[in-house]
Short mmCIF file of C-alpha atoms in Angstrom, two decimals:
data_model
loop_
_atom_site.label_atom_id
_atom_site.label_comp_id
_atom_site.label_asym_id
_atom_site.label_seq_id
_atom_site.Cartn_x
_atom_site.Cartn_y
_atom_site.Cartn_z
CA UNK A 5 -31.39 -22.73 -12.42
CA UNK A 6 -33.60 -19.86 -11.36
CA UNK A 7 -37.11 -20.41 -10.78
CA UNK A 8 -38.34 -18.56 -13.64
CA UNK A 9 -35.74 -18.71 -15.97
CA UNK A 10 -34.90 -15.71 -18.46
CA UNK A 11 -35.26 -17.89 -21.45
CA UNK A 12 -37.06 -21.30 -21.27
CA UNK A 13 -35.09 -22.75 -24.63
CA UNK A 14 -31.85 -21.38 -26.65
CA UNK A 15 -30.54 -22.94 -29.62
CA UNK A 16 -27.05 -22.97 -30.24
CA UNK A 17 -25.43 -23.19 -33.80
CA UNK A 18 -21.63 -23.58 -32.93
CA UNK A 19 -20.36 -25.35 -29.50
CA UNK A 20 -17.22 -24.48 -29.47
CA UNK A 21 -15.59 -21.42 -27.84
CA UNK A 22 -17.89 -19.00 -28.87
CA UNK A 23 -20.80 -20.75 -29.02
CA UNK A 24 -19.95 -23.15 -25.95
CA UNK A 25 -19.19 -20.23 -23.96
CA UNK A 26 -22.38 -18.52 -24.40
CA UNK A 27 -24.10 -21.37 -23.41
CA UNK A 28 -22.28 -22.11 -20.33
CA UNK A 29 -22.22 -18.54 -19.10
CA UNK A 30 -26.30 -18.54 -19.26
CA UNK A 31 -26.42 -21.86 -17.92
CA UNK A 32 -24.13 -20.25 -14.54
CA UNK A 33 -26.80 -17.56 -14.51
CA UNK A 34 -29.22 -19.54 -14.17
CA UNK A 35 -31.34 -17.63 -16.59
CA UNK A 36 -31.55 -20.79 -19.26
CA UNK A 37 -33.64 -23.94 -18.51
CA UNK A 38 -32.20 -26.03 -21.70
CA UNK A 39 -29.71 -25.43 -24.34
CA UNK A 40 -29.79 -27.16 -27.53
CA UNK A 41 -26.89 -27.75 -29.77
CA UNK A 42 -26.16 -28.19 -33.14
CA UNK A 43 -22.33 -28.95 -34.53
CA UNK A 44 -20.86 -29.56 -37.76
CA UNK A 45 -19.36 -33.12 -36.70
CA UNK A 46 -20.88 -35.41 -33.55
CA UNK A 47 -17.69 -35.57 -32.23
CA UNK A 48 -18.22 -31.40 -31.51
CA UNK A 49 -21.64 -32.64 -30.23
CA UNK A 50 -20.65 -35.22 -28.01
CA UNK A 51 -18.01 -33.55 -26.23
CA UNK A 52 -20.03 -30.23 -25.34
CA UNK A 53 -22.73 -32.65 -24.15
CA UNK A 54 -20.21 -34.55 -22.05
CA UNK A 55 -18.79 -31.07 -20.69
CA UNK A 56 -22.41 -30.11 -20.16
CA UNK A 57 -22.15 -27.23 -22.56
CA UNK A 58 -25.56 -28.24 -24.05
CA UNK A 59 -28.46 -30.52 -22.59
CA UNK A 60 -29.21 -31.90 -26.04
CA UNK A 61 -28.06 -32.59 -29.11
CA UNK A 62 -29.80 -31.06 -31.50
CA UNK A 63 -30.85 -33.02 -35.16
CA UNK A 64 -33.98 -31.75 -36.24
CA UNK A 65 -33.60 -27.64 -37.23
CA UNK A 66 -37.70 -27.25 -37.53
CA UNK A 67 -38.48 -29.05 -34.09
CA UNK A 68 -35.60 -26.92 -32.22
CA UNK A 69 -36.10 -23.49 -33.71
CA UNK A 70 -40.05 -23.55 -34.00
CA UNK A 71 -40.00 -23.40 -30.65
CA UNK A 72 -36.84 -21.69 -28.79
CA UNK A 73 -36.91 -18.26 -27.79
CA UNK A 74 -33.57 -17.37 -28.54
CA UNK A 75 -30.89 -19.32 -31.94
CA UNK A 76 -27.40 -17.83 -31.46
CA UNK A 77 -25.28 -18.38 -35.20
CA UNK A 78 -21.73 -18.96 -33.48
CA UNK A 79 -20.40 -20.58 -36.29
CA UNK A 80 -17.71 -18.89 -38.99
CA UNK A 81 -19.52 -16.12 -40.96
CA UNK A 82 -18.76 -17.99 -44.41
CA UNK A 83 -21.19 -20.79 -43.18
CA UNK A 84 -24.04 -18.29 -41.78
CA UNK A 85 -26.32 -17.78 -44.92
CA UNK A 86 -26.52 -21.38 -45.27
CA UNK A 87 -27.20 -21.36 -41.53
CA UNK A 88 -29.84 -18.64 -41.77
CA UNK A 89 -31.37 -20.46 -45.27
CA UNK A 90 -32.62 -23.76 -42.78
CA UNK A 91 -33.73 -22.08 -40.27
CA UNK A 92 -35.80 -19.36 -41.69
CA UNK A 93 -38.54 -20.93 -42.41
CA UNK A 94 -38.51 -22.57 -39.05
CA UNK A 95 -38.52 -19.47 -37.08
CA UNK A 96 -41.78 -19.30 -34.22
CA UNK A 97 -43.48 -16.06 -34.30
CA UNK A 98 -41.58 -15.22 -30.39
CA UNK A 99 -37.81 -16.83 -31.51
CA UNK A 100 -35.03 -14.44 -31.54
CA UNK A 101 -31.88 -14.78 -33.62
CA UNK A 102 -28.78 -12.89 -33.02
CA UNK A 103 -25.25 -13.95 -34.13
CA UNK A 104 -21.21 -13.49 -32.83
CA UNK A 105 -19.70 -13.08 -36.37
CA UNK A 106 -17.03 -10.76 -36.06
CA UNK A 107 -18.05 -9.20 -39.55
CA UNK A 108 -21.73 -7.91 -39.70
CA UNK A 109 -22.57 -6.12 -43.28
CA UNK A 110 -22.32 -9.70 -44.84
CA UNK A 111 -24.10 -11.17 -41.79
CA UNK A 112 -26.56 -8.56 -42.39
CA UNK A 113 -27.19 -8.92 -46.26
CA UNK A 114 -27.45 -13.07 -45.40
CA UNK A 115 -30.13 -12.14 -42.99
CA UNK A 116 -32.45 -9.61 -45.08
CA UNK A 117 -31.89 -11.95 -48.33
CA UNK A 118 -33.11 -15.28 -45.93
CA UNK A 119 -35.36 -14.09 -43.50
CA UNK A 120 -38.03 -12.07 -45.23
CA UNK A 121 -40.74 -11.25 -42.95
CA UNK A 122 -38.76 -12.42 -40.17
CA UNK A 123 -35.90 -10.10 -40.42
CA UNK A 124 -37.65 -8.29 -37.06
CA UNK A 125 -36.40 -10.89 -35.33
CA UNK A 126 -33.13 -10.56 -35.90
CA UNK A 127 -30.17 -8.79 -33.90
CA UNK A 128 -26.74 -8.91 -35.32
CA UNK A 129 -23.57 -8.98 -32.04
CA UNK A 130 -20.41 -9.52 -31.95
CA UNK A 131 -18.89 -10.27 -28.48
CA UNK A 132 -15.46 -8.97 -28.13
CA UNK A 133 -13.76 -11.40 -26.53
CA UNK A 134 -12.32 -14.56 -27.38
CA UNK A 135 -8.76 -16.63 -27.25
CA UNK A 136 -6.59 -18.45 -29.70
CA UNK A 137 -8.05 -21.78 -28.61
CA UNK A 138 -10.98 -23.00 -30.49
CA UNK A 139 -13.29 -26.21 -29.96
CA UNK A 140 -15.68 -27.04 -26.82
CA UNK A 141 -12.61 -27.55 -24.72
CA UNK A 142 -11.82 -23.92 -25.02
CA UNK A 143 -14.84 -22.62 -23.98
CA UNK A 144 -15.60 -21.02 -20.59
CA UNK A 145 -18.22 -19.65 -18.48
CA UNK A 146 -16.53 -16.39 -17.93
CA UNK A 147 -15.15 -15.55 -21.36
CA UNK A 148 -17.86 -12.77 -21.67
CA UNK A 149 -17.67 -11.19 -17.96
CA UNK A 150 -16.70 -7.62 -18.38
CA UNK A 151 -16.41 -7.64 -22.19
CA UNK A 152 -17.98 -5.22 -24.64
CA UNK A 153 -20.62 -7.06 -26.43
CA UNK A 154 -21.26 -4.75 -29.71
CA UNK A 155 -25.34 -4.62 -31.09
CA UNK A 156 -25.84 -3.50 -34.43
CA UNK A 157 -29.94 -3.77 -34.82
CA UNK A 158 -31.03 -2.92 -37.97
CA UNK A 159 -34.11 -0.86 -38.93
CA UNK A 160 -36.68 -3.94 -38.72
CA UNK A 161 -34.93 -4.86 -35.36
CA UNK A 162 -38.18 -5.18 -33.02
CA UNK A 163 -38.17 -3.30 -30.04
CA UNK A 164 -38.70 -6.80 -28.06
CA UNK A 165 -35.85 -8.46 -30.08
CA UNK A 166 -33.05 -6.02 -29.42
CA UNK A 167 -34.36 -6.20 -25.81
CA UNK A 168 -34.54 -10.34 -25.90
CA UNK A 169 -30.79 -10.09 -27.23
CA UNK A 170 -29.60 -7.59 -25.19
CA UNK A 171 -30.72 -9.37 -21.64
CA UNK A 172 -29.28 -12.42 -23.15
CA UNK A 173 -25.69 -11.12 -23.78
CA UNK A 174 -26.24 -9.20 -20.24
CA UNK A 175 -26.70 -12.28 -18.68
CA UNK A 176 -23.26 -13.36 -20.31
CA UNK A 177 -21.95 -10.82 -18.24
CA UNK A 178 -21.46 -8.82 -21.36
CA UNK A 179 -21.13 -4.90 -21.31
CA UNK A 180 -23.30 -3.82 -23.95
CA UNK A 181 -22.71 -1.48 -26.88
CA UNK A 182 -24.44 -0.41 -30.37
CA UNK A 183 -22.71 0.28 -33.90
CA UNK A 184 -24.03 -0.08 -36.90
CA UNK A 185 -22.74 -2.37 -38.82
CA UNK A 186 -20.86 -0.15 -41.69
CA UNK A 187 -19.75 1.68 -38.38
CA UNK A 188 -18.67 -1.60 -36.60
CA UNK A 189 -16.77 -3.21 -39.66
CA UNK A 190 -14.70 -0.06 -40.51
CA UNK A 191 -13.79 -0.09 -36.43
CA UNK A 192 -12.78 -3.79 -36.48
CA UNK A 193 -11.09 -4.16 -39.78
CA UNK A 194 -8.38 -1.63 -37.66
CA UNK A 195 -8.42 -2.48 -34.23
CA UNK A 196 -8.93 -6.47 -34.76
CA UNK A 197 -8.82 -8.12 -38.20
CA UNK A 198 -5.45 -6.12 -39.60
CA UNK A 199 -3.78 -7.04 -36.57
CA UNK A 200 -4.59 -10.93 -37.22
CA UNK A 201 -3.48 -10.63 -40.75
CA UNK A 202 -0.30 -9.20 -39.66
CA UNK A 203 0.82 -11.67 -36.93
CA UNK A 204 -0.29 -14.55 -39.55
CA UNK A 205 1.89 -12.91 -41.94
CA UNK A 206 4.79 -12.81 -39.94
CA UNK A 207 4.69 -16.26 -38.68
CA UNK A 208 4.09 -17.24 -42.03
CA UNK A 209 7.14 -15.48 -43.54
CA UNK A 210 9.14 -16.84 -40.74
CA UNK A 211 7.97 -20.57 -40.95
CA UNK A 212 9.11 -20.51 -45.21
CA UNK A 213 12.70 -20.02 -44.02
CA UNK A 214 15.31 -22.33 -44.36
CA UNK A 215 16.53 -21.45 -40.68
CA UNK A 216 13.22 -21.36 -38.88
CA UNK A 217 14.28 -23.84 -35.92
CA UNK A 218 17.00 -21.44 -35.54
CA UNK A 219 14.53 -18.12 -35.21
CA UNK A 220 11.59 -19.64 -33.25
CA UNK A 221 14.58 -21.10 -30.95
CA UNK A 222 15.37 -17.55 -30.17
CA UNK A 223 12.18 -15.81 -30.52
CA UNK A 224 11.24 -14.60 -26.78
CA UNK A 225 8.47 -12.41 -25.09
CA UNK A 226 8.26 -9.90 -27.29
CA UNK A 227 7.53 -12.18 -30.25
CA UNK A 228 5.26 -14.68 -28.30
CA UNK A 229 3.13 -11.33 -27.70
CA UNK A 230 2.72 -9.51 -31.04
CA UNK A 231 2.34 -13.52 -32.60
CA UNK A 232 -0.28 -14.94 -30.02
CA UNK A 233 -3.11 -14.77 -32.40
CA UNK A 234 -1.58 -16.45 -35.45
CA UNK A 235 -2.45 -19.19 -33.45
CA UNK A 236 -6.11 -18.81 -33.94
CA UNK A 237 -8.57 -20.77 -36.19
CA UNK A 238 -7.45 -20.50 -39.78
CA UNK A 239 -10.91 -21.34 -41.63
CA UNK A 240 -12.82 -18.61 -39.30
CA UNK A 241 -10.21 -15.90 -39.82
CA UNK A 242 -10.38 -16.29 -43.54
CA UNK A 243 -14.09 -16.01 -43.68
CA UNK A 244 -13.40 -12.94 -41.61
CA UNK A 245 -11.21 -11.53 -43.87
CA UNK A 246 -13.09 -12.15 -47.07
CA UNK A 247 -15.93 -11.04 -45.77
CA UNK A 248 -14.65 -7.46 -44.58
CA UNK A 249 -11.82 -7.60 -47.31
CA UNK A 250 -12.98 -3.82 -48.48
CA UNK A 251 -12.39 -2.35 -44.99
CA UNK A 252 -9.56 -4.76 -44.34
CA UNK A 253 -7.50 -3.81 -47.53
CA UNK A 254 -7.95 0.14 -46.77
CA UNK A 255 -6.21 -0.69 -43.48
CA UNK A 256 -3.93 -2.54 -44.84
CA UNK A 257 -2.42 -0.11 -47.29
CA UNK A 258 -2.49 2.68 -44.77
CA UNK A 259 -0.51 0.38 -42.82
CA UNK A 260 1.56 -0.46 -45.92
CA UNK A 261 2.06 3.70 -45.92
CA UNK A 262 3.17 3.58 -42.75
CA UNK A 263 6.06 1.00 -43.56
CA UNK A 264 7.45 2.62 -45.83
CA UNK A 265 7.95 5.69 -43.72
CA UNK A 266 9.38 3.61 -41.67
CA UNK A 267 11.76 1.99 -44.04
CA UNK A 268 12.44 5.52 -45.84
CA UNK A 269 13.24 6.81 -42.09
CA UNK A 270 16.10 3.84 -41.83
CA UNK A 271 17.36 3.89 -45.09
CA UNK A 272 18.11 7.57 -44.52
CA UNK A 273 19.33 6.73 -41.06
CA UNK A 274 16.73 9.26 -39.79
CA UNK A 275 16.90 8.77 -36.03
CA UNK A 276 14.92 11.17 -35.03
CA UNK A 277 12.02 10.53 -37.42
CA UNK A 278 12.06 7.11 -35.95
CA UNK A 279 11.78 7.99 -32.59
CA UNK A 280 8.77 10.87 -32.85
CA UNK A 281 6.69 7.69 -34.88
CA UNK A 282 7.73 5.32 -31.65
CA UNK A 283 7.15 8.57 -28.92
CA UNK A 284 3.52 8.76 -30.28
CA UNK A 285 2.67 4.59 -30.45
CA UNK A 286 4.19 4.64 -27.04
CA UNK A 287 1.79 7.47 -25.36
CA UNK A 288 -1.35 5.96 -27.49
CA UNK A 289 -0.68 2.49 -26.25
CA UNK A 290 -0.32 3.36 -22.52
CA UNK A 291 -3.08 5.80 -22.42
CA UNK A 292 -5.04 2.52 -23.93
CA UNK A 293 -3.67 -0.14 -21.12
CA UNK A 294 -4.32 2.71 -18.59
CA UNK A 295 -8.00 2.83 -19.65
CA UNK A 296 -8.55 -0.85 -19.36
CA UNK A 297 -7.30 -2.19 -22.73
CA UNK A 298 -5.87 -5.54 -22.43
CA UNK A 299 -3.03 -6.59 -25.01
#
């Protein structure tokens, strides 16, 4: 640990990837001198505290937050109002709150319905960066290094808060951007949460069949690829999609639209068609990999 430490006490709601990850990224910058956690279970408690995610297990929301410069909310977004209900009231005059829901208009509505006066003090992120694994075991120091971290401050965002947030996520190793978070949701309901709903769809249709040994026996690199993130955590990717369902269901039927073009291009046996709609995916996704997207 440095000698004078970034942030003296952070409170973590959430120890598992997300959350756990944070935590151990500060703790490897040595910009943290304690991290306190709280889980849903104290089975998720004991096991970051034996894989020194945390230094404590937290029990007591007033004693924790009262006093801790920075709470990070890493738990699903359908549980963060309830979150933000205990420990608003709790909240010392210098404590910071910022989040890693990957939906932010509901996280922000929670936050100016529960934290009143307090609402300077928060600073809605979402990291972009995670993996199909979930729980304390999943989590890593380096999950953050190099990965766009997006802000969305609101209005009331203090000056000092967005600051306090922003070197915290730095010191993740996180490359920092700002949306806001009408901006944000509308970006990710394309890029991120469609995409989810469509490999979970697949997998799903698949797995109902009577043959489905038979397919997943012969289902290679191709399908292990586009399917990858079916295997993530059901509960938080249904709070994610309820909670962005408007954005999420405009994608959705453009994508629908672009089905059937696709499906009126075979029936007619429309070659050509076909292969102009794959030309132009195929330039847009290399020009993407070429700038440093990862698949």
């Amino acid at each position: 640990m440095a000698a004078t430490a970034v942030f003296e006490k952070v409170v973590v709601f959430g120890v598992g990837l997300i959350g756990g990850s944070f935590a151990l990224a500060l703790k490897e910058s040595g910009q943290v001198a304690e991290v306190v956690g709280f889980g849903r279970t104290l089975g998720s408690l004991t096991q970051a505290l034996e894989l020194g995610i945390v230094d404590r297990a937290g029990f007591n929301v007033g004693q924790e937050v009262s006093n801790a410069d920075l709470v990070l909310i890493a738990t699903p977004v359908g549980t963060t109002p309830e979150i933000m209900a205990r420990i608003a009231p709790c909240l010392g005059p210098q404590t910071v709150v910022t989040d890693a829901g990957s939906t932010k208009e509901d996280v922000v509505a929670a936050a100016r319905s529960h934290f009143g006066e307090r609402l300077g003090q928060f600073v809605p992120a979402h990291p972009i960066a995670g993996a199909e694994n979930s729980g304390a075991l999943a989590a890593r120091a380096d999950l953050y290094r190099g990965k766009q971290v997006v802000l969305t401050p609101l209005p009331e965002s203090t000056p000092q808060s967005i600051a306090r947030a922003r070197a915290a996520w730095e010191c993740c190793g996180g490359l920092i951007r700002e949306l806001s978070p009408a901006e944000h949701d509308r970006v990710f309901a394309a890029v991120s949460h469609l995409p989810h709903l469509l490999s979970f769809a697949l997998v799903h249709e698949l797995a109902r069949r009577d043959n489905r040994d038979l397919l997943f026996a012969f289902a290679a690199s191709g399908f292990r690829d586009f399917t990858r993130i079916a295997a993530s955590h059901p509960e938080m990717w249904r709070d994610i999609c309820l909670a962005n369902r408007t954005a999420l269901l405009d994608e959705l039927d453009r994508y629908r639209a672009q089905l059937d073009e696709m499906r009126a291009a075979l029936q007619s046996g429309d070659g050509e068609r076909l292969e102009a709609s794959f030309d132009i995916a195929r330039t847009a996704r290399r020009a993407w990999g070429e700038g440093g997207g990862r698949s």
